[in-house]
Amino acid sequence: QVQLVESGGGLVQPGGSLRLSCAASGTIFSIDVMGWYRQAPGKQRELVAIITSGGRINYADSVKGRFTIARDNAKNTVYLQMNSAKPEDTAVYYCNGRTPVQVYWGKGTLVTVSS
């Protein structure tokens, strides 16, 4: 079984920066796509950014130009660099990984953007 563990969440001021990490461990054959989703209170979980094993990236319009996703395939780790943070970025951020046959989720890490 694959385990995804997020880290790096916390409190950041508006306009500030934060870096999230997600490390995959366990029995890993091939994680084709890794990404970040987020869920604010009372809202549905939404896509933030995804990256394929080949390096192709998609961002949500709301974070484009501010967030950067990166992946280290050798370390089975994905990162989310959050710059110019806004209060509306406040949410629980979840790591996601996809193999050809299964989807995996981390337990989430809370990001709060507030002064």
Short mmCIF file of C-alpha atoms in Angstrom, two decimals:
data_model
loop_
_atom_site.label_atom_id
_atom_site.label_comp_id
_atom_site.label_asym_id
_atom_site.label_seq_id
_atom_site.Cartn_x
_atom_site.Cartn_y
_atom_site.Cartn_z
CA GLN A 1 0.00 0.00 0.00
CA VAL A 2 1.19 3.51 -0.85
CA GLN A 3 1.27 6.17 1.87
CA LEU A 4 1.27 9.90 1.11
CA VAL A 5 2.39 12.23 3.88
CA GLU A 6 2.11 16.02 3.57
CA SER A 7 4.18 18.52 5.51
CA GLY A 8 4.90 22.23 5.57
CA GLY A 9 1.48 23.66 6.35
CA GLY A 10 0.97 26.44 8.84
CA LEU A 11 0.25 30.13 9.22
CA VAL A 12 1.46 32.62 6.64
CA GLN A 13 0.72 36.31 6.20
CA PRO A 14 -0.98 37.65 3.07
CA GLY A 15 1.67 38.12 0.42
CA GLY A 16 3.95 35.64 2.12
CA SER A 17 5.31 32.29 0.99
CA LEU A 18 5.01 28.69 2.10
CA ARG A 19 6.35 25.41 0.74
CA LEU A 20 4.42 22.16 1.01
CA SER A 21 5.96 18.73 0.58
CA CYS A 22 4.43 15.31 -0.01
CA ALA A 23 6.46 12.12 0.23
CA ALA A 24 5.19 8.78 -1.05
CA SER A 25 6.30 5.57 0.62
CA GLY A 26 5.39 1.90 0.67
CA THR A 27 4.97 -0.43 -2.26
CA ILE A 28 5.32 1.86 -5.25
CA PHE A 29 5.25 0.59 -8.80
CA SER A 30 4.47 3.71 -10.81
CA ILE A 31 2.87 7.00 -9.78
CA ASP A 32 2.07 8.61 -13.09
CA VAL A 33 0.48 11.79 -11.77
CA MET A 34 0.98 13.66 -8.50
CA GLY A 35 -0.75 16.80 -7.43
CA TRP A 36 -2.27 19.04 -4.84
CA TYR A 37 -5.92 19.62 -4.03
CA ARG A 38 -7.44 21.84 -1.37
CA GLN A 39 -10.67 22.08 0.56
CA ALA A 40 -11.88 25.16 2.41
CA PRO A 41 -14.54 24.91 5.13
CA GLY A 42 -17.95 24.33 3.59
CA LYS A 43 -16.47 23.95 0.12
CA GLN A 44 -15.81 21.00 -2.17
CA ARG A 45 -12.30 19.77 -2.74
CA GLU A 46 -10.72 21.44 -5.77
CA LEU A 47 -7.65 20.91 -7.89
CA VAL A 48 -4.70 23.21 -7.26
CA ALA A 49 -1.96 21.78 -9.49
CA ILE A 50 -0.90 18.46 -11.00
CA ILE A 51 2.30 17.20 -12.57
CA THR A 52 2.92 14.03 -14.57
CA SER A 53 5.98 11.82 -14.38
CA GLY A 54 7.04 13.39 -17.66
CA GLY A 55 6.88 16.90 -16.23
CA ARG A 56 3.64 18.19 -17.77
CA ILE A 57 1.87 20.61 -15.41
CA ASN A 58 -1.60 22.07 -15.02
CA TYR A 59 -2.59 24.82 -12.57
CA ALA A 60 -5.93 26.08 -11.42
CA ASP A 61 -6.59 29.58 -12.72
CA SER A 62 -6.84 30.88 -9.16
CA VAL A 63 -3.21 30.01 -8.39
CA LYS A 64 -1.57 30.44 -11.79
CA GLY A 65 1.42 32.75 -11.58
CA ARG A 66 1.63 32.44 -7.79
CA PHE A 67 2.10 28.72 -7.07
CA THR A 68 4.69 26.35 -8.48
CA ILE A 69 4.50 22.56 -8.44
CA ALA A 70 7.62 20.41 -8.73
CA ARG A 71 8.34 16.70 -8.59
CA ASP A 72 11.33 14.57 -7.73
CA ASN A 73 10.60 11.17 -9.25
CA ALA A 74 13.65 9.53 -7.68
CA LYS A 75 12.46 10.57 -4.21
CA ASN A 76 8.76 10.02 -4.93
CA THR A 77 8.11 13.52 -3.65
CA VAL A 78 6.02 16.42 -4.90
CA TYR A 79 6.26 20.03 -3.74
CA LEU A 80 4.03 23.07 -3.86
CA GLN A 81 5.69 26.47 -3.58
CA MET A 82 3.07 29.01 -2.56
CA ASN A 83 3.98 32.65 -3.21
CA SER A 84 1.92 35.81 -2.89
CA ALA A 85 -0.47 33.98 -0.61
CA LYS A 86 -4.02 35.30 -0.35
CA PRO A 87 -6.60 34.79 2.41
CA GLU A 88 -8.71 32.78 -0.03
CA ASP A 89 -5.87 30.24 -0.21
CA THR A 90 -6.76 29.17 3.32
CA ALA A 91 -7.68 25.48 3.18
CA VAL A 92 -6.59 21.97 3.97
CA TYR A 93 -4.20 20.93 1.23
CA TYR A 94 -4.20 17.29 0.16
CA CYS A 95 -1.55 15.40 -1.75
CA ASN A 96 -2.78 13.13 -4.53
CA GLY A 97 -1.08 10.34 -6.42
CA ARG A 98 -2.33 8.26 -9.34
CA THR A 99 -1.12 4.94 -10.67
CA PRO A 100 -2.58 3.20 -13.72
CA VAL A 101 -5.04 1.37 -11.43
CA GLN A 102 -5.43 3.31 -8.17
CA VAL A 103 -5.70 6.78 -6.61
CA TYR A 104 -4.08 7.69 -3.29
CA TRP A 105 -4.69 10.60 -0.92
CA GLY A 106 -2.76 12.07 1.96
CA LYS A 107 -4.45 13.13 5.17
CA GLY A 108 -3.97 16.83 4.47
CA THR A 109 -2.07 19.76 5.92
CA LEU A 110 -3.72 23.02 6.99
CA VAL A 111 -2.63 26.30 5.42
CA THR A 112 -3.95 29.50 6.99
CA VAL A 113 -3.31 32.84 5.29
CA SER A 114 -4.00 35.62 7.76
CA SER A 115 -2.40 38.63 9.39
#
